[in-house]
Amino acid sequence: MTLEFKLRNQTEAGGRRAQLVLPHQTVETPVFMPVGTAGTVKAVPQDVLETLGAQIILGNTYHLYLRPGHEAIRRMGGLHRFISWPRAMLTDSGGFQVFSLSALRKVSDEGVRFRSHLDGSSHFFTPEHSMDVQIALGADIAMAFDECTEYPAERGRAEESLRLTMAWARRSLDHFRAHREEVVWHEELGGKTQSLFGIVQGGMYGDLRRESAERLVEMDFDGYAIGGLSVGEPREATLEMISEVLPLLPKDKPRYVMGVGYPDEIEQYARMGVDMMDCVLPTRAARHGLLFTSEGRLNIKGKKFAEDQGPPDPECNCMVCRRYTRAYLRHLMHSGEALSGTLNSIHNLAYYLEIMQRVRASLEPAPEVPSQAGSA
Ligand SMILES: [Zn+2]
């Protein structure tokens, strides 16, 4: 078994309420996935993530490959055990960070040579190598190695990038299928294996996006992601690309839009039929003092909060809003205290997870009404 996708309900607008059964966790979807770049959702301990209701978190292949190294993590029982996270995990392919963080990249059909952003050492990533690293890390879901097309990109450049991504998807899948049983928890979990998702690219060209989706569906991945969005394009373009792709994806497999977005965006996309999303925004913004609240965005650094005794968000019931004041969060931020990032991040994640909780509730199938009441 790789994964099971149990569709419970679908609305006319496309929104889906489902369960994604993964080796380490049955994930209720639509779901927001906090990003745990280097084996940690920055500043937030794992037990707190559990309390907040996080069902699945991301690990970052590029970062973990460089430090502490995927072989070290495999020797320690895989990523779940290493970071003490019993619920589901997903690793990205490393492609996005290779293209955004590393220096002196050289892309060929074979793969990408790059220099580490940590120490300048030289590395070569191929689709096969990305699969080997992700199998060693052992997340529930791995991602095909792709090239994230930059924005803006000329048509010729987007076509060439897509050609590469499609060839790499094929190689990722072949290598993954040949080695998926090597994951460290394979026997312990009764023969379960990881799943592999393909990634739709194509820049901001609808026809390229459709071609990409159709070709990936032919290859028959366990799930499908839409990548290369939230890279600086206007929001209408993001929406248009998602709308182009969703109808082409199989109904009985999970759909994941990578790297989005603002609170209203994740709600909107979930209602269109996106099952999974991830974004660094809630935690990154938190570390800069930006809180997402029911009253809009709140910059906690503001002088007007200096003696504000109210909770960060009066509508929020998270452990931060129940206990601390805006004045205190402002003070922590101004003093450069480590607790600042932690408390701000916990609230923002709670806010994002609560949105998805609400969306899931609204997508539940209508309760069955007994045809005859009171006949007992
Ligand atoms: Zn809160």
mmCIF file of C-alpha atoms and ligand atoms in Angstrom:
data_model
loop_
_atom_site.group_PDB
_atom_site.id
_atom_site.type_symbol
_atom_site.label_atom_id
_atom_site.label_comp_id
_atom_site.label_asym_id
_atom_site.label_seq_id
_atom_site.Cartn_x
_atom_site.Cartn_y
_atom_site.Cartn_z
ATOM 1 C CA MET A 1 0.000 0.000 0.000
ATOM 2 C CA THR A 2 1.217 3.467 -0.802
ATOM 3 C CA LEU A 3 -1.679 5.750 -0.082
ATOM 4 C CA GLU A 4 -5.430 5.616 -0.139
ATOM 5 C CA PHE A 5 -7.567 8.619 -1.022
ATOM 6 C CA LYS A 6 -11.106 8.299 0.306
ATOM 7 C CA LEU A 7 -13.353 10.964 -1.180
ATOM 8 C CA ARG A 8 -16.235 11.693 1.188
ATOM 9 C CA ASN A 9 -17.865 14.602 -0.564
ATOM 10 C CA GLN A 10 -17.423 16.977 -3.478
ATOM 11 C CA THR A 11 -19.239 20.290 -3.839
ATOM 12 C CA GLU A 12 -20.476 21.840 -7.072
ATOM 13 C CA ALA A 13 -17.625 24.358 -6.922
ATOM 14 C CA GLY A 14 -15.193 21.429 -6.815
ATOM 15 C CA GLY A 15 -14.221 21.496 -3.127
ATOM 16 C CA ARG A 16 -13.407 18.042 -1.834
ATOM 17 C CA ARG A 17 -13.673 16.590 1.649
ATOM 18 C CA ALA A 18 -11.551 13.474 1.847
ATOM 19 C CA GLN A 19 -9.238 11.312 3.893
ATOM 20 C CA LEU A 20 -5.694 10.676 2.771
ATOM 21 C CA VAL A 21 -4.491 7.459 4.364
ATOM 22 C CA LEU A 22 -0.690 7.526 4.667
ATOM 23 C CA PRO A 23 1.631 5.074 6.420
ATOM 24 C CA HIS A 24 2.071 7.316 9.483
ATOM 25 C CA GLN A 25 -1.243 9.158 9.632
ATOM 26 C CA THR A 26 -4.709 9.387 8.164
ATOM 27 C CA VAL A 27 -4.836 13.006 7.037
ATOM 28 C CA GLU A 28 -8.174 14.820 6.899
ATOM 29 C CA THR A 29 -8.261 16.985 3.767
ATOM 30 C CA PRO A 30 -8.185 19.699 2.602
ATOM 31 C CA VAL A 31 -5.094 20.178 4.719
ATOM 32 C CA PHE A 32 -2.514 22.874 5.345
ATOM 33 C CA MET A 33 1.002 21.527 5.888
ATOM 34 C CA PRO A 34 3.439 23.574 8.012
ATOM 35 C CA VAL A 35 6.930 23.734 6.524
ATOM 36 C CA GLY A 36 9.685 22.106 8.577
ATOM 37 C CA THR A 37 12.651 23.103 6.458
ATOM 38 C CA ALA A 38 15.630 21.618 8.290
ATOM 39 C CA GLY A 39 13.780 19.057 10.375
ATOM 40 C CA THR A 40 11.982 21.726 12.390
ATOM 41 C CA VAL A 41 9.017 24.000 11.817
ATOM 42 C CA LYS A 42 11.064 27.015 12.835
ATOM 43 C CA ALA A 43 10.689 27.938 16.519
ATOM 44 C CA VAL A 44 7.795 25.518 17.166
ATOM 45 C CA PRO A 45 8.345 22.238 19.068
ATOM 46 C CA GLN A 46 6.788 19.054 17.738
ATOM 47 C CA ASP A 47 4.464 18.524 20.718
ATOM 48 C CA VAL A 48 3.016 21.993 20.151
ATOM 49 C CA LEU A 49 2.433 21.172 16.468
ATOM 50 C CA GLU A 50 0.488 18.111 17.592
ATOM 51 C CA THR A 51 -1.587 20.182 19.997
ATOM 52 C CA LEU A 52 -2.343 22.637 17.190
ATOM 53 C CA GLY A 53 -3.647 19.750 15.093
ATOM 54 C CA ALA A 54 -0.930 19.656 12.421
ATOM 55 C CA GLN A 55 -1.430 16.325 10.632
ATOM 56 C CA ILE A 56 1.413 16.439 8.140
ATOM 57 C CA ILE A 57 4.529 18.599 7.907
ATOM 58 C CA LEU A 58 7.154 19.148 5.223
ATOM 59 C CA GLY A 59 10.827 18.337 5.337
ATOM 60 C CA ASN A 60 13.269 19.921 2.964
ATOM 61 C CA THR A 61 15.423 17.545 0.924
ATOM 62 C CA TYR A 62 18.093 20.085 -0.070
ATOM 63 C CA HIS A 63 18.695 21.263 3.496
ATOM 64 C CA LEU A 64 18.626 17.799 5.081
ATOM 65 C CA TYR A 65 20.871 16.363 2.372
ATOM 66 C CA LEU A 66 23.506 19.015 3.117
ATOM 67 C CA ARG A 67 23.071 18.839 6.882
ATOM 68 C CA PRO A 68 23.036 16.414 8.710
ATOM 69 C CA GLY A 69 23.025 14.245 5.540
ATOM 70 C CA HIS A 70 20.407 11.764 4.343
ATOM 71 C CA GLU A 71 22.537 8.704 5.100
ATOM 72 C CA ALA A 72 22.954 9.834 8.707
ATOM 73 C CA ILE A 73 19.182 10.285 8.958
ATOM 74 C CA ARG A 74 18.596 6.824 7.467
ATOM 75 C CA ARG A 75 20.992 5.306 10.015
ATOM 76 C CA MET A 76 18.995 6.984 12.784
ATOM 77 C CA GLY A 77 15.762 5.388 11.611
ATOM 78 C CA GLY A 78 14.546 7.971 9.104
ATOM 79 C CA LEU A 79 13.229 11.496 9.406
ATOM 80 C CA HIS A 80 10.147 10.662 11.516
ATOM 81 C CA ARG A 81 12.273 9.073 14.208
ATOM 82 C CA PHE A 82 15.141 11.567 13.958
ATOM 83 C CA ILE A 83 12.909 14.564 14.615
ATOM 84 C CA SER A 84 10.414 12.653 16.780
ATOM 85 C CA TRP A 85 7.377 13.302 14.627
ATOM 86 C CA PRO A 86 4.990 10.349 14.545
ATOM 87 C CA ARG A 87 2.472 11.838 12.103
ATOM 88 C CA ALA A 88 2.737 12.204 8.328
ATOM 89 C CA MET A 89 5.581 13.930 6.475
ATOM 90 C CA LEU A 90 6.274 15.032 2.918
ATOM 91 C CA THR A 91 9.658 15.887 1.455
ATOM 92 C CA ASP A 92 10.091 18.175 -1.529
ATOM 93 C CA SER A 93 12.482 17.096 -4.270
ATOM 94 C CA GLY A 94 15.239 19.571 -3.470
ATOM 95 C CA GLY A 95 14.795 21.147 -6.889
ATOM 96 C CA PHE A 96 13.278 24.407 -5.699
ATOM 97 C CA GLN A 97 16.082 25.121 -3.210
ATOM 98 C CA VAL A 98 18.792 24.069 -5.653
ATOM 99 C CA PHE A 99 17.437 26.744 -7.969
ATOM 100 C CA SER A 100 16.707 29.406 -5.363
ATOM 101 C CA LEU A 101 19.508 29.039 -2.782
ATOM 102 C CA SER A 102 22.591 27.464 -4.244
ATOM 103 C CA ALA A 103 25.288 29.231 -6.211
ATOM 104 C CA LEU A 104 26.836 28.435 -9.608
ATOM 105 C CA ARG A 105 24.142 26.073 -10.848
ATOM 106 C CA LYS A 106 24.773 24.211 -14.058
ATOM 107 C CA VAL A 107 21.727 22.483 -15.502
ATOM 108 C CA SER A 108 22.018 19.687 -18.055
ATOM 109 C CA ASP A 109 19.631 16.959 -19.176
ATOM 110 C CA GLU A 110 21.413 14.675 -16.735
ATOM 111 C CA GLY A 111 20.835 16.853 -13.655
ATOM 112 C CA VAL A 112 22.014 19.946 -11.796
ATOM 113 C CA ARG A 113 25.490 20.692 -10.510
ATOM 114 C CA PHE A 114 25.473 23.297 -7.751
ATOM 115 C CA ARG A 115 27.472 24.676 -4.877
ATOM 116 C CA SER A 116 26.190 24.414 -1.327
ATOM 117 C CA HIS A 117 24.995 27.703 0.170
ATOM 118 C CA LEU A 118 26.589 26.526 3.443
ATOM 119 C CA ASP A 119 30.209 25.838 2.534
ATOM 120 C CA GLY A 120 30.552 26.173 -1.228
ATOM 121 C CA SER A 121 31.111 22.434 -1.723
ATOM 122 C CA SER A 122 30.114 21.024 -5.120
ATOM 123 C CA HIS A 123 27.179 18.626 -5.525
ATOM 124 C CA PHE A 124 25.345 16.949 -8.394
ATOM 125 C CA PHE A 125 21.621 16.219 -8.159
ATOM 126 C CA THR A 126 19.859 13.984 -10.659
ATOM 127 C CA PRO A 127 16.267 12.717 -10.513
ATOM 128 C CA GLU A 128 17.650 9.341 -9.399
ATOM 129 C CA HIS A 129 19.744 10.942 -6.675
ATOM 130 C CA SER A 130 16.798 13.015 -5.436
ATOM 131 C CA MET A 131 14.791 9.782 -5.135
ATOM 132 C CA ASP A 132 17.619 8.054 -3.250
ATOM 133 C CA VAL A 133 17.854 10.972 -0.817
ATOM 134 C CA GLN A 134 14.086 11.095 -0.298
ATOM 135 C CA ILE A 135 13.867 7.326 0.214
ATOM 136 C CA ALA A 136 16.633 7.609 2.823
ATOM 137 C CA LEU A 137 14.737 10.417 4.580
ATOM 138 C CA GLY A 138 11.610 8.241 4.477
ATOM 139 C CA ALA A 139 8.753 10.755 4.472
ATOM 140 C CA ASP A 140 5.288 9.365 3.661
ATOM 141 C CA ILE A 141 5.222 11.345 0.406
ATOM 142 C CA ALA A 142 8.161 12.118 -1.882
ATOM 143 C CA MET A 143 8.148 14.538 -4.811
ATOM 144 C CA ALA A 144 9.466 14.075 -8.348
ATOM 145 C CA PHE A 145 12.598 16.086 -9.178
ATOM 146 C CA ASP A 146 11.586 19.116 -11.234
ATOM 147 C CA GLU A 147 12.811 22.456 -12.435
ATOM 148 C CA CYS A 148 10.759 25.288 -10.995
ATOM 149 C CA THR A 149 10.295 27.664 -13.944
ATOM 150 C CA GLU A 150 11.106 31.214 -12.879
ATOM 151 C CA TYR A 151 8.743 34.158 -13.341
ATOM 152 C CA PRO A 152 8.573 35.836 -15.733
ATOM 153 C CA ALA A 153 9.721 33.305 -18.333
ATOM 154 C CA GLU A 154 9.555 33.647 -22.116
ATOM 155 C CA ARG A 155 7.558 30.965 -23.866
ATOM 156 C CA GLY A 156 10.640 29.252 -25.291
ATOM 157 C CA ARG A 157 12.248 29.128 -21.880
ATOM 158 C CA ALA A 158 9.044 27.710 -20.270
ATOM 159 C CA GLU A 159 8.840 25.037 -23.001
ATOM 160 C CA GLU A 160 12.451 24.008 -22.500
ATOM 161 C CA SER A 161 12.014 23.927 -18.722
ATOM 162 C CA LEU A 162 8.884 21.800 -19.093
ATOM 163 C CA ARG A 163 10.689 19.377 -21.411
ATOM 164 C CA LEU A 164 13.300 18.882 -18.699
ATOM 165 C CA THR A 165 10.728 18.515 -15.904
ATOM 166 C CA MET A 166 8.768 15.882 -17.848
ATOM 167 C CA ALA A 167 11.892 13.841 -18.615
ATOM 168 C CA TRP A 168 12.932 14.088 -14.968
ATOM 169 C CA ALA A 169 9.436 13.037 -13.827
ATOM 170 C CA ARG A 170 9.728 9.832 -15.865
ATOM 171 C CA ARG A 171 13.192 9.085 -14.463
ATOM 172 C CA SER A 172 12.074 9.931 -10.905
ATOM 173 C CA LEU A 173 9.144 7.542 -11.175
ATOM 174 C CA ASP A 174 11.149 4.670 -12.673
ATOM 175 C CA HIS A 175 13.851 4.946 -10.032
ATOM 176 C CA PHE A 176 11.342 5.366 -7.214
ATOM 177 C CA ARG A 177 9.364 2.295 -8.274
ATOM 178 C CA ALA A 178 12.525 0.210 -8.371
ATOM 179 C CA HIS A 179 13.615 1.288 -4.881
ATOM 180 C CA ARG A 180 10.503 2.239 -2.904
ATOM 181 C CA GLU A 181 10.753 -0.858 -0.725
ATOM 182 C CA GLU A 182 14.109 0.276 0.629
ATOM 183 C CA VAL A 183 12.505 2.837 2.954
ATOM 184 C CA VAL A 184 13.683 2.229 6.508
ATOM 185 C CA TRP A 185 10.198 1.598 7.996
ATOM 186 C CA HIS A 186 9.019 -0.724 5.196
ATOM 187 C CA GLU A 187 8.961 -3.893 7.291
ATOM 188 C CA GLU A 188 8.097 -2.248 10.585
ATOM 189 C CA LEU A 189 4.897 -0.842 9.031
ATOM 190 C CA GLY A 190 3.812 -4.124 7.478
ATOM 191 C CA GLY A 191 5.142 -3.617 3.962
ATOM 192 C CA LYS A 192 3.880 -0.071 3.440
ATOM 193 C CA THR A 193 5.871 2.222 1.173
ATOM 194 C CA GLN A 194 6.224 5.906 0.368
ATOM 195 C CA SER A 195 4.155 7.593 -2.348
ATOM 196 C CA LEU A 196 5.506 9.730 -5.184
ATOM 197 C CA PHE A 197 3.773 12.827 -6.553
ATOM 198 C CA GLY A 198 4.432 14.308 -9.980
ATOM 199 C CA ILE A 199 4.734 18.102 -10.327
ATOM 200 C CA VAL A 200 2.907 20.080 -13.020
ATOM 201 C CA GLN A 201 5.016 22.951 -14.394
ATOM 202 C CA GLY A 202 4.681 25.105 -17.524
ATOM 203 C CA GLY A 203 5.178 28.655 -16.273
ATOM 204 C CA MET A 204 2.165 30.908 -16.782
ATOM 205 C CA TYR A 205 1.126 29.256 -20.079
ATOM 206 C CA GLY A 206 -2.203 27.448 -19.793
ATOM 207 C CA ASP A 207 -1.554 25.086 -22.703
ATOM 208 C CA LEU A 208 1.839 24.082 -21.305
ATOM 209 C CA ARG A 209 0.251 23.473 -17.910
ATOM 210 C CA ARG A 210 -2.408 21.251 -19.508
ATOM 211 C CA GLU A 211 0.179 19.340 -21.498
ATOM 212 C CA SER A 212 2.229 18.852 -18.344
ATOM 213 C CA ALA A 213 -0.773 17.574 -16.377
ATOM 214 C CA GLU A 214 -1.851 15.157 -19.113
ATOM 215 C CA ARG A 215 1.589 13.667 -19.506
ATOM 216 C CA LEU A 216 2.024 13.198 -15.748
ATOM 217 C CA VAL A 217 -1.394 11.549 -15.430
ATOM 218 C CA GLU A 218 -0.359 9.119 -18.178
ATOM 219 C CA MET A 219 2.694 8.198 -16.106
ATOM 220 C CA ASP A 220 0.325 7.386 -13.217
ATOM 221 C CA PHE A 221 1.763 9.012 -10.095
ATOM 222 C CA ASP A 222 0.256 8.447 -6.630
ATOM 223 C CA GLY A 223 -0.755 12.125 -6.484
ATOM 224 C CA TYR A 224 -0.250 15.367 -8.396
ATOM 225 C CA ALA A 225 1.211 18.708 -7.398
ATOM 226 C CA ILE A 226 1.033 22.050 -9.151
ATOM 227 C CA GLY A 227 4.411 23.728 -8.744
ATOM 228 C CA GLY A 228 6.008 26.946 -9.936
ATOM 229 C CA LEU A 229 3.287 29.162 -8.449
ATOM 230 C CA SER A 230 3.645 31.986 -5.919
ATOM 231 C CA VAL A 231 6.929 32.900 -7.606
ATOM 232 C CA GLY A 232 6.047 36.576 -8.083
ATOM 233 C CA GLU A 233 3.176 36.322 -10.572
ATOM 234 C CA PRO A 234 -0.083 38.251 -10.062
ATOM 235 C CA ARG A 235 -2.705 36.390 -8.115
ATOM 236 C CA GLU A 236 -5.061 36.110 -11.101
ATOM 237 C CA ALA A 237 -2.362 34.148 -12.910
ATOM 238 C CA THR A 238 -1.978 31.739 -9.986
ATOM 239 C CA LEU A 239 -5.718 31.205 -9.957
ATOM 240 C CA GLU A 240 -5.873 30.745 -13.719
ATOM 241 C CA MET A 241 -3.119 28.107 -13.735
ATOM 242 C CA ILE A 242 -4.797 26.156 -10.928
ATOM 243 C CA SER A 243 -8.136 26.348 -12.781
ATOM 244 C CA GLU A 244 -6.515 25.042 -15.977
ATOM 245 C CA VAL A 245 -4.962 22.051 -14.282
ATOM 246 C CA LEU A 246 -7.494 20.811 -11.702
ATOM 247 C CA PRO A 247 -10.083 19.419 -14.186
ATOM 248 C CA LEU A 248 -7.378 17.294 -15.828
ATOM 249 C CA LEU A 249 -6.300 15.532 -12.637
ATOM 250 C CA PRO A 250 -7.872 12.215 -11.635
ATOM 251 C CA LYS A 251 -10.636 12.527 -9.045
ATOM 252 C CA ASP A 252 -9.409 9.633 -6.970
ATOM 253 C CA LYS A 253 -5.925 11.014 -6.271
ATOM 254 C CA PRO A 254 -4.748 13.858 -4.035
ATOM 255 C CA ARG A 255 -3.943 17.302 -5.490
ATOM 256 C CA TYR A 256 -1.343 19.539 -3.932
ATOM 257 C CA VAL A 257 -0.610 23.187 -4.738
ATOM 258 C CA MET A 258 2.915 23.967 -3.609
ATOM 259 C CA GLY A 259 4.035 27.076 -1.773
ATOM 260 C CA VAL A 260 0.732 28.962 -1.312
ATOM 261 C CA GLY A 261 -0.371 31.247 0.193
ATOM 262 C CA TYR A 262 -2.171 33.930 2.196
ATOM 263 C CA PRO A 263 -5.027 32.829 4.477
ATOM 264 C CA ASP A 264 -7.763 33.796 2.002
ATOM 265 C CA GLU A 265 -5.887 32.037 -0.815
ATOM 266 C CA ILE A 266 -5.647 28.675 0.926
ATOM 267 C CA GLU A 267 -9.366 28.827 1.652
ATOM 268 C CA GLN A 268 -10.194 29.760 -1.941
ATOM 269 C CA TYR A 269 -8.058 26.995 -3.470
ATOM 270 C CA ALA A 270 -9.395 24.394 -1.031
ATOM 271 C CA ARG A 271 -12.934 25.278 -2.108
ATOM 272 C CA MET A 272 -11.893 24.780 -5.761
ATOM 273 C CA GLY A 273 -10.707 21.237 -5.118
ATOM 274 C CA VAL A 274 -7.116 21.510 -3.918
ATOM 275 C CA ASP A 275 -6.488 18.929 -1.185
ATOM 276 C CA MET A 276 -3.077 19.921 0.132
ATOM 277 C CA MET A 277 -1.100 23.153 0.476
ATOM 278 C CA ASP A 278 2.068 24.266 2.211
ATOM 279 C CA CYS A 279 3.655 27.640 2.780
ATOM 280 C CA VAL A 280 6.431 29.194 4.846
ATOM 281 C CA LEU A 281 4.366 32.379 5.135
ATOM 282 C CA PRO A 282 2.725 31.830 8.563
ATOM 283 C CA THR A 283 6.050 31.068 10.263
ATOM 284 C CA ARG A 284 8.251 33.444 8.265
ATOM 285 C CA ALA A 285 5.835 36.342 8.731
ATOM 286 C CA ALA A 286 5.584 35.495 12.426
ATOM 287 C CA ARG A 287 9.318 35.891 12.902
ATOM 288 C CA HIS A 288 8.977 39.362 11.385
ATOM 289 C CA GLY A 289 6.163 40.266 13.744
ATOM 290 C CA LEU A 290 3.305 39.887 11.265
ATOM 291 C CA LEU A 291 0.249 38.153 12.694
ATOM 292 C CA PHE A 292 -2.708 36.891 10.673
ATOM 293 C CA THR A 293 -5.903 37.501 12.604
ATOM 294 C CA SER A 294 -9.672 37.584 12.190
ATOM 295 C CA GLU A 295 -9.264 41.382 12.118
ATOM 296 C CA GLY A 296 -6.738 41.273 9.294
ATOM 297 C CA ARG A 297 -2.966 41.467 9.298
ATOM 298 C CA LEU A 298 -1.488 42.895 12.447
ATOM 299 C CA ASN A 299 2.067 44.161 12.736
ATOM 300 C CA ILE A 300 2.815 43.494 16.376
ATOM 301 C CA LYS A 301 5.764 45.910 16.362
ATOM 302 C CA GLY A 302 3.336 48.828 16.203
ATOM 303 C CA LYS A 303 3.608 51.447 18.942
ATOM 304 C CA LYS A 304 -0.157 51.360 19.423
ATOM 305 C CA PHE A 305 0.172 47.903 20.962
ATOM 306 C CA ALA A 306 2.647 49.039 23.651
ATOM 307 C CA GLU A 307 0.061 48.744 26.412
ATOM 308 C CA ASP A 308 -2.644 46.787 24.582
ATOM 309 C CA GLN A 309 -3.961 44.250 27.058
ATOM 310 C CA GLY A 310 -6.075 42.403 24.483
ATOM 311 C CA PRO A 311 -5.181 38.999 23.019
ATOM 312 C CA PRO A 312 -3.420 38.921 19.629
ATOM 313 C CA ASP A 313 -6.700 37.800 18.018
ATOM 314 C CA PRO A 314 -9.923 38.038 20.056
ATOM 315 C CA GLU A 315 -11.544 35.358 17.878
ATOM 316 C CA CYS A 316 -8.675 32.899 18.235
ATOM 317 C CA ASN A 317 -8.637 30.208 20.877
ATOM 318 C CA CYS A 318 -5.008 29.149 20.461
ATOM 319 C CA MET A 319 -2.678 28.688 23.414
ATOM 320 C CA VAL A 320 -1.029 32.067 22.713
ATOM 321 C CA CYS A 321 -4.236 34.070 22.410
ATOM 322 C CA ARG A 322 -5.646 32.465 25.562
ATOM 323 C CA ARG A 323 -2.636 33.438 27.635
ATOM 324 C CA TYR A 324 -0.710 36.456 26.325
ATOM 325 C CA THR A 325 -1.387 40.084 25.425
ATOM 326 C CA ARG A 326 -0.464 42.102 22.353
ATOM 327 C CA ALA A 327 1.661 44.314 24.628
ATOM 328 C CA TYR A 328 3.712 41.322 25.730
ATOM 329 C CA LEU A 329 4.194 39.990 22.171
ATOM 330 C CA ARG A 330 5.306 43.486 21.115
ATOM 331 C CA HIS A 331 7.744 43.664 23.998
ATOM 332 C CA LEU A 332 9.269 40.267 23.099
ATOM 333 C CA MET A 333 9.681 41.346 19.489
ATOM 334 C CA HIS A 334 11.274 44.666 20.449
ATOM 335 C CA SER A 335 13.645 42.957 22.871
ATOM 336 C CA GLY A 336 14.719 40.388 20.295
ATOM 337 C CA GLU A 337 13.648 37.585 22.622
ATOM 338 C CA ALA A 338 13.630 34.047 21.174
ATOM 339 C CA LEU A 339 10.150 33.468 22.597
ATOM 340 C CA SER A 340 8.844 36.123 20.209
ATOM 341 C CA GLY A 341 9.234 33.943 17.119
ATOM 342 C CA THR A 342 7.812 30.957 18.940
ATOM 343 C CA LEU A 343 4.618 32.625 20.178
ATOM 344 C CA ASN A 344 3.991 34.494 16.934
ATOM 345 C CA SER A 345 4.527 31.307 14.912
ATOM 346 C CA ILE A 346 2.208 29.268 17.108
ATOM 347 C CA HIS A 347 -0.597 31.779 16.662
ATOM 348 C CA ASN A 348 -0.138 32.072 12.887
ATOM 349 C CA LEU A 349 -0.060 28.299 12.442
ATOM 350 C CA ALA A 350 -3.135 27.937 14.647
ATOM 351 C CA TYR A 351 -4.856 30.534 12.462
ATOM 352 C CA TYR A 352 -3.988 28.659 9.225
ATOM 353 C CA LEU A 353 -4.933 25.251 10.644
ATOM 354 C CA GLU A 354 -8.209 26.656 11.974
ATOM 355 C CA ILE A 355 -9.105 27.973 8.506
ATOM 356 C CA MET A 356 -8.693 24.478 7.075
ATOM 357 C CA GLN A 357 -10.663 22.989 9.957
ATOM 358 C CA ARG A 358 -13.510 25.363 9.104
ATOM 359 C CA VAL A 359 -13.273 24.613 5.377
ATOM 360 C CA ARG A 360 -13.339 20.870 6.061
ATOM 361 C CA ALA A 361 -16.436 21.265 8.231
ATOM 362 C CA SER A 362 -18.182 23.198 5.456
ATOM 363 C CA LEU A 363 -17.320 20.522 2.889
ATOM 364 C CA GLU A 364 -18.772 17.655 4.913
ATOM 365 C CA PRO A 365 -21.529 15.724 3.183
ATOM 366 C CA ALA A 366 -25.008 16.895 4.202
ATOM 367 C CA PRO A 367 -26.303 14.841 7.136
ATOM 368 C CA GLU A 368 -28.841 12.241 6.134
ATOM 369 C CA VAL A 369 -32.308 13.384 7.052
ATOM 370 C CA PRO A 370 -34.520 10.547 8.259
ATOM 371 C CA SER A 371 -37.475 10.289 5.851
ATOM 372 C CA GLN A 372 -39.931 9.697 8.663
ATOM 373 C CA ALA A 373 -39.442 11.183 12.063
ATOM 374 C CA GLY A 374 -40.985 9.988 15.277
ATOM 375 C CA SER A 375 -42.102 6.608 13.987
ATOM 376 C CA ALA A 376 -40.406 4.727 16.817
HETATM 377 ZN ZN ZN B 1 -4.138 32.683 18.412
#
